[in-house]
PDB file of C-alpha atoms in Angstrom:
ATOM      1  CA  MET A   1     117.163 122.192  98.611  1.00 53.00           C
ATOM      2  CA  ASP A   2     119.054 119.129  98.585  1.00 67.00           C
ATOM      3  CA  THR A   3     115.995 117.945  95.950  1.00 77.00           C
ATOM      4  CA  GLY A   4     117.097 114.153  96.334  1.00 84.00           C
ATOM      5  CA  VAL A   5     115.961 114.278  99.789  1.00 85.00           C
ATOM      6  CA  LEU A   6     112.682 115.149  98.978  1.00 86.00           C
ATOM      7  CA  GLU A   7     112.090 112.882  95.996  1.00 92.00           C
ATOM      8  CA  ALA A   8     112.912 110.163  98.334  1.00 94.00           C
ATOM      9  CA  LYS A   9     110.441 110.820 100.960  1.00 92.00           C
ATOM     10  CA  GLY A  10     108.029 111.155  97.875  1.00 94.00           C
ATOM     11  CA  ARG A  11     109.420 107.917  96.766  1.00 96.00           C
ATOM     12  CA  ALA A  12     108.239 106.152 100.742  1.00 95.00           C
ATOM     13  CA  ILE A  13     105.284 108.297 100.176  1.00 95.00           C
ATOM     14  CA  ILE A  14     103.707 106.671  97.620  1.00 97.00           C
ATOM     15  CA  ASP A  15     105.284 103.198  98.674  1.00 96.00           C
ATOM     16  CA  GLY A  16     103.840 103.701 102.364  1.00 94.00           C
ATOM     17  CA  ASN A  17     100.234 104.582 101.634  1.00 94.00           C
ATOM     18  CA  ARG A  18      97.333 102.944  99.275  1.00 94.00           C
ATOM     19  CA  PHE A  19      94.534 105.600  98.629  1.00 96.00           C
ATOM     20  CA  MET A  20      94.948 108.909  97.339  1.00 98.00           C
ATOM     21  CA  THR A  21      92.344 111.789  97.190  1.00 97.00           C
ATOM     22  CA  LEU A  22      91.050 111.799  92.808  1.00 98.00           C
ATOM     23  CA  GLY A  23      90.286 115.383  92.647  1.00 98.00           C
ATOM     24  CA  THR A  24      88.155 115.760  89.250  1.00 98.00           C
ATOM     25  CA  ALA A  25      85.241 119.144  88.251  1.00 98.00           C
ATOM     26  CA  ASN A  26      82.655 117.491  86.044  1.00 97.00           C
ATOM     27  CA  THR A  27      81.147 120.308  82.672  1.00 96.00           C
ATOM     28  CA  ASP A  28      80.310 122.679  85.250  1.00 96.00           C
ATOM     29  CA  GLY A  29      83.691 122.864  86.976  1.00 96.00           C
ATOM     30  CA  ASP A  30      82.495 122.562  90.182  1.00 97.00           C
ATOM     31  CA  PRO A  31      85.208 120.897  92.398  1.00 97.00           C
ATOM     32  CA  TRP A  32      85.267 116.587  93.321  1.00 98.00           C
ATOM     33  CA  ALA A  33      87.415 114.819  95.523  1.00 98.00           C
ATOM     34  CA  SER A  34      87.243 111.144  95.923  1.00 97.00           C
ATOM     35  CA  PRO A  35      88.887 108.597  98.733  1.00 97.00           C
ATOM     36  CA  VAL A  36      90.085 105.209  95.481  1.00 96.00           C
ATOM     37  CA  PHE A  37      92.646 102.493  96.701  1.00 95.00           C
ATOM     38  CA  TYR A  38      95.396 102.565  94.024  1.00 97.00           C
ATOM     39  CA  VAL A  39      98.041 100.981  92.848  1.00 97.00           C
ATOM     40  CA  ALA A  40     101.149 102.191  91.720  1.00 97.00           C
ATOM     41  CA  ASP A  41     103.193 101.704  88.883  1.00 97.00           C
ATOM     42  CA  GLY A  42     106.109 103.194  89.587  1.00 96.00           C
ATOM     43  CA  TYR A  43     105.567 106.886  90.489  1.00 97.00           C
ATOM     44  CA  SER A  44     103.914 107.939  87.304  1.00 97.00           C
ATOM     45  CA  THR A  45     100.668 105.607  86.826  1.00 98.00           C
ATOM     46  CA  PHE A  46      97.547 104.758  89.070  1.00 98.00           C
ATOM     47  CA  TYR A  47      95.541 102.125  88.716  1.00 97.00           C
ATOM     48  CA  TRP A  48      92.185 102.274  90.342  1.00 97.00           C
ATOM     49  CA  ILE A  49      88.076 100.550  90.070  1.00 94.00           C
ATOM     50  CA  SER A  50      85.065 102.764  90.663  1.00 95.00           C
ATOM     51  CA  SER A  51      81.650 102.005  89.205  1.00 95.00           C
ATOM     52  CA  PRO A  52      81.148 104.060  86.049  1.00 94.00           C
ATOM     53  CA  GLU A  53      78.553 105.231  87.231  1.00 95.00           C
ATOM     54  CA  ALA A  54      80.530 107.565  90.074  1.00 97.00           C
ATOM     55  CA  THR A  55      80.813 110.974  90.055  1.00 98.00           C
ATOM     56  CA  GLN A  56      84.803 111.218  89.725  1.00 98.00           C
ATOM     57  CA  VAL A  57      84.199 108.814  86.268  1.00 97.00           C
ATOM     58  CA  ARG A  58      82.037 110.502  85.174  1.00 97.00           C
ATOM     59  CA  ASN A  59      83.754 113.454  85.356  1.00 98.00           C
ATOM     60  CA  ILE A  60      87.240 111.814  83.802  1.00 98.00           C
ATOM     61  CA  ALA A  61      84.611 111.339  80.862  1.00 97.00           C
ATOM     62  CA  VAL A  62      84.007 115.210  80.447  1.00 97.00           C
ATOM     63  CA  ARG A  63      87.702 116.474  81.520  1.00 98.00           C
ATOM     64  CA  PRO A  64      90.567 114.348  82.037  1.00 98.00           C
ATOM     65  CA  ARG A  65      92.685 116.297  83.766  1.00 98.00           C
ATOM     66  CA  VAL A  66      93.273 115.888  87.158  1.00 98.00           C
ATOM     67  CA  GLY A  67      94.956 116.045  90.566  1.00 98.00           C
ATOM     68  CA  ILE A  68      95.784 113.659  93.194  1.00 98.00           C
ATOM     69  CA  VAL A  69      97.315 113.815  96.347  1.00 97.00           C
ATOM     70  CA  VAL A  70      98.931 111.117  98.446  1.00 97.00           C
ATOM     71  CA  PHE A  71      99.702 111.501 102.554  1.00 91.00           C
ATOM     72  CA  ASP A  72      99.630 109.613 105.512  1.00 80.00           C
ATOM     73  CA  SER A  73      96.605 110.377 106.976  1.00 77.00           C
ATOM     74  CA  GLN A  74      97.786 109.320 110.567  1.00 72.00           C
ATOM     75  CA  GLN A  75     100.989 112.312 110.784  1.00 64.00           C
ATOM     76  CA  GLN A  76     100.502 114.737 113.046  1.00 59.00           C
ATOM     77  CA  PRO A  77     100.422 118.232 112.543  1.00 63.00           C
ATOM     78  CA  GLY A  78     103.048 120.061 110.803  1.00 58.00           C
ATOM     79  CA  ASP A  79     104.137 116.829 109.283  1.00 61.00           C
ATOM     80  CA  ASP A  80     102.512 118.185 105.953  1.00 65.00           C
ATOM     81  CA  GLU A  81     104.288 115.129 104.173  1.00 85.00           C
ATOM     82  CA  ALA A  82     102.356 114.250 100.909  1.00 91.00           C
ATOM     83  CA  VAL A  83     103.067 114.680  97.543  1.00 96.00           C
ATOM     84  CA  TYR A  84     100.950 116.414  95.096  1.00 96.00           C
ATOM     85  CA  MET A  85     100.387 115.355  91.204  1.00 98.00           C
ATOM     86  CA  ALA A  86      98.587 116.581  88.082  1.00 98.00           C
ATOM     87  CA  ALA A  87      97.866 114.084  86.047  1.00 98.00           C
ATOM     88  CA  THR A  88      95.561 113.004  83.114  1.00 98.00           C
ATOM     89  CA  ALA A  89      92.880 109.963  83.394  1.00 98.00           C
ATOM     90  CA  CYS A  90      90.482 107.667  81.725  1.00 98.00           C
ATOM     91  CA  GLU A  91      88.912 104.297  81.278  1.00 97.00           C
ATOM     92  CA  LEU A  92      91.036 101.679  80.191  1.00 96.00           C
ATOM     93  CA  THR A  93      90.111  99.385  77.318  1.00 94.00           C
ATOM     94  CA  GLY A  94      92.039  96.774  75.117  1.00 94.00           C
ATOM     95  CA  THR A  95      95.781  96.259  76.067  1.00 95.00           C
ATOM     96  CA  ASP A  96      95.257  99.137  77.900  1.00 96.00           C
ATOM     97  CA  LEU A  97      93.079  97.273  80.319  1.00 95.00           C
ATOM     98  CA  ASP A  98      94.654  93.775  80.290  1.00 93.00           C
ATOM     99  CA  ARG A  99      98.363  95.493  81.464  1.00 95.00           C
ATOM    100  CA  GLY A 100      96.398  97.613  83.877  1.00 95.00           C
ATOM    101  CA  LEU A 101      94.270  94.599  85.774  1.00 93.00           C
ATOM    102  CA  GLU A 102      97.399  92.109  85.297  1.00 93.00           C
ATOM    103  CA  ILE A 103      99.318  95.308  87.851  1.00 94.00           C
ATOM    104  CA  TYR A 104      95.769  96.546  89.910  1.00 93.00           C
ATOM    105  CA  LEU A 105      94.782  92.505  90.745  1.00 91.00           C
ATOM    106  CA  GLY A 106      98.913  91.741  91.215  1.00 90.00           C
ATOM    107  CA  ALA A 107      99.352  94.053  94.167  1.00 90.00           C
ATOM    108  CA  ALA A 108      95.252  94.634  95.145  1.00 81.00           C
ATOM    109  CA  PRO A 109      93.964  92.491  97.658  1.00 76.00           C
ATOM    110  CA  PHE A 110      89.941  91.266  96.287  1.00 73.00           C
ATOM    111  CA  GLY A 111      89.127  88.610  95.553  1.00 73.00           C
ATOM    112  CA  LYS A 112      87.170  88.580  91.804  1.00 75.00           C
ATOM    113  CA  GLY A 113      88.594  88.230  88.520  1.00 78.00           C
ATOM    114  CA  PRO A 114      89.606  90.857  84.965  1.00 80.00           C
ATOM    115  CA  GLU A 115      86.354  89.318  84.115  1.00 82.00           C
ATOM    116  CA  ALA A 116      84.743  91.140  87.161  1.00 84.00           C
ATOM    117  CA  PHE A 117      85.973  94.629  86.165  1.00 87.00           C
ATOM    118  CA  ARG A 118      84.816  94.009  82.053  1.00 86.00           C
ATOM    119  CA  PRO A 119      81.921  94.627  80.737  1.00 84.00           C
ATOM    120  CA  PRO A 120      78.416  93.777  81.817  1.00 86.00           C
ATOM    121  CA  GLY A 121      80.341  93.321  85.599  1.00 86.00           C
ATOM    122  CA  SER A 122      79.846  96.496  88.231  1.00 89.00           C
ATOM    123  CA  TYR A 123      83.645  98.046  87.706  1.00 92.00           C
ATOM    124  CA  ARG A 124      86.097  99.853  85.533  1.00 95.00           C
ATOM    125  CA  ALA A 125      89.759 100.073  85.517  1.00 95.00           C
ATOM    126  CA  TYR A 126      91.549 102.819  85.603  1.00 98.00           C
ATOM    127  CA  ARG A 127      94.289 104.886  85.219  1.00 98.00           C
ATOM    128  CA  ALA A 128      96.456 108.513  85.997  1.00 98.00           C
ATOM    129  CA  THR A 129      99.455 109.281  84.516  1.00 98.00           C
ATOM    130  CA  VAL A 130     101.358 111.558  86.273  1.00 98.00           C
ATOM    131  CA  THR A 131     102.287 115.262  83.904  1.00 98.00           C
ATOM    132  CA  GLU A 132     104.155 116.711  87.480  1.00 97.00           C
ATOM    133  CA  HIS A 133     105.156 115.633  90.130  1.00 97.00           C
ATOM    134  CA  PHE A 134     104.900 118.521  93.469  1.00 92.00           C
ATOM    135  CA  MET A 135     105.771 118.510  97.994  1.00 87.00           C
ATOM    136  CA  LEU A 136     105.805 121.162 100.291  1.00 79.00           C
ATOM    137  CA  CYS A 137     108.860 122.510 100.064  1.00 71.00           C
ATOM    138  CA  PRO A 138     110.569 122.132 103.780  1.00 70.00           C
ATOM    139  CA  HIS A 139     112.071 125.651 103.584  1.00 61.00           C
ATOM    140  CA  ALA A 140     108.657 127.334 104.422  1.00 60.00           C
ATOM    141  CA  SER A 141     109.094 129.048 108.182  1.00 60.00           C
ATOM    142  CA  SER A 142     108.432 132.676 109.662  1.00 58.00           C
ATOM    143  CA  ARG A 143     111.157 133.552 108.045  1.00 64.00           C
ATOM    144  CA  PRO A 144     110.667 134.021 103.905  1.00 63.00           C
ATOM    145  CA  CYS A 145     112.210 130.813 102.264  1.00 64.00           C
ATOM    146  CA  PRO A 146     115.480 132.075 100.865  1.00 57.00           C
ATOM    147  CA  LEU A 147     114.686 130.275  97.657  1.00 63.00           C
ATOM    148  CA  HIS A 148     111.386 131.138  96.568  1.00 57.00           C
ATOM    149  CA  GLY A 149     110.831 134.261  99.100  1.00 58.00           C
ATOM    150  CA  ARG A 150     107.623 132.804 100.935  1.00 60.00           C
ATOM    151  CA  THR A 151     106.689 132.437 104.209  1.00 63.00           C
ATOM    152  CA  SER A 152     103.533 130.078 103.741  1.00 59.00           C
ATOM    153  CA  ASP A 153     103.854 126.570 102.667  1.00 67.00           C
ATOM    154  CA  HIS A 154     103.988 126.917  98.763  1.00 62.00           C
ATOM    155  CA  ARG A 155     104.314 123.717  97.039  1.00 71.00           C
ATOM    156  CA  VAL A 156     108.263 122.614  94.750  1.00 78.00           C
ATOM    157  CA  ALA A 157     108.525 120.405  91.837  1.00 81.00           C
ATOM    158  CA  VAL A 158     110.006 117.496  92.230  1.00 89.00           C
ATOM    159  CA  SER A 159     111.132 114.367  89.555  1.00 91.00           C
ATOM    160  CA  LEU A 160     110.412 110.602  91.010  1.00 93.00           C
TER     161      LEU A 160
END
């Protein structure tokens, strides 16, 4: 398998989209999925803005490990191109907040300045740092994948 092709597709997916599905869990392990507008800094750091009262933010406070999926929701069924990521998320503070807002506000379509995302403002800035990237193996079919022995869709690690 040419992972270079998969990696190029993965970068194009992240570059070509602006919403990610952020998967979090509460203290009981109950899952929560949230679509959030993101700005990526490269392919391993994602920034977004949320209310500190949002369910995903409360979940991150107790379980910072998150799952992320970026995909084109307009693609045709069967295309199944997406980037799946494992990450650690946090609210930004101090110099991390300054840097995060510089990146986010430089690319996001918001008319608000950085003061809107600092206390006592209604929103805060968050960052997810990716630890692993995955994409679906292109060899899955009705016959076993020659590399992984599976016929069903399955993910393979990629380096973006």
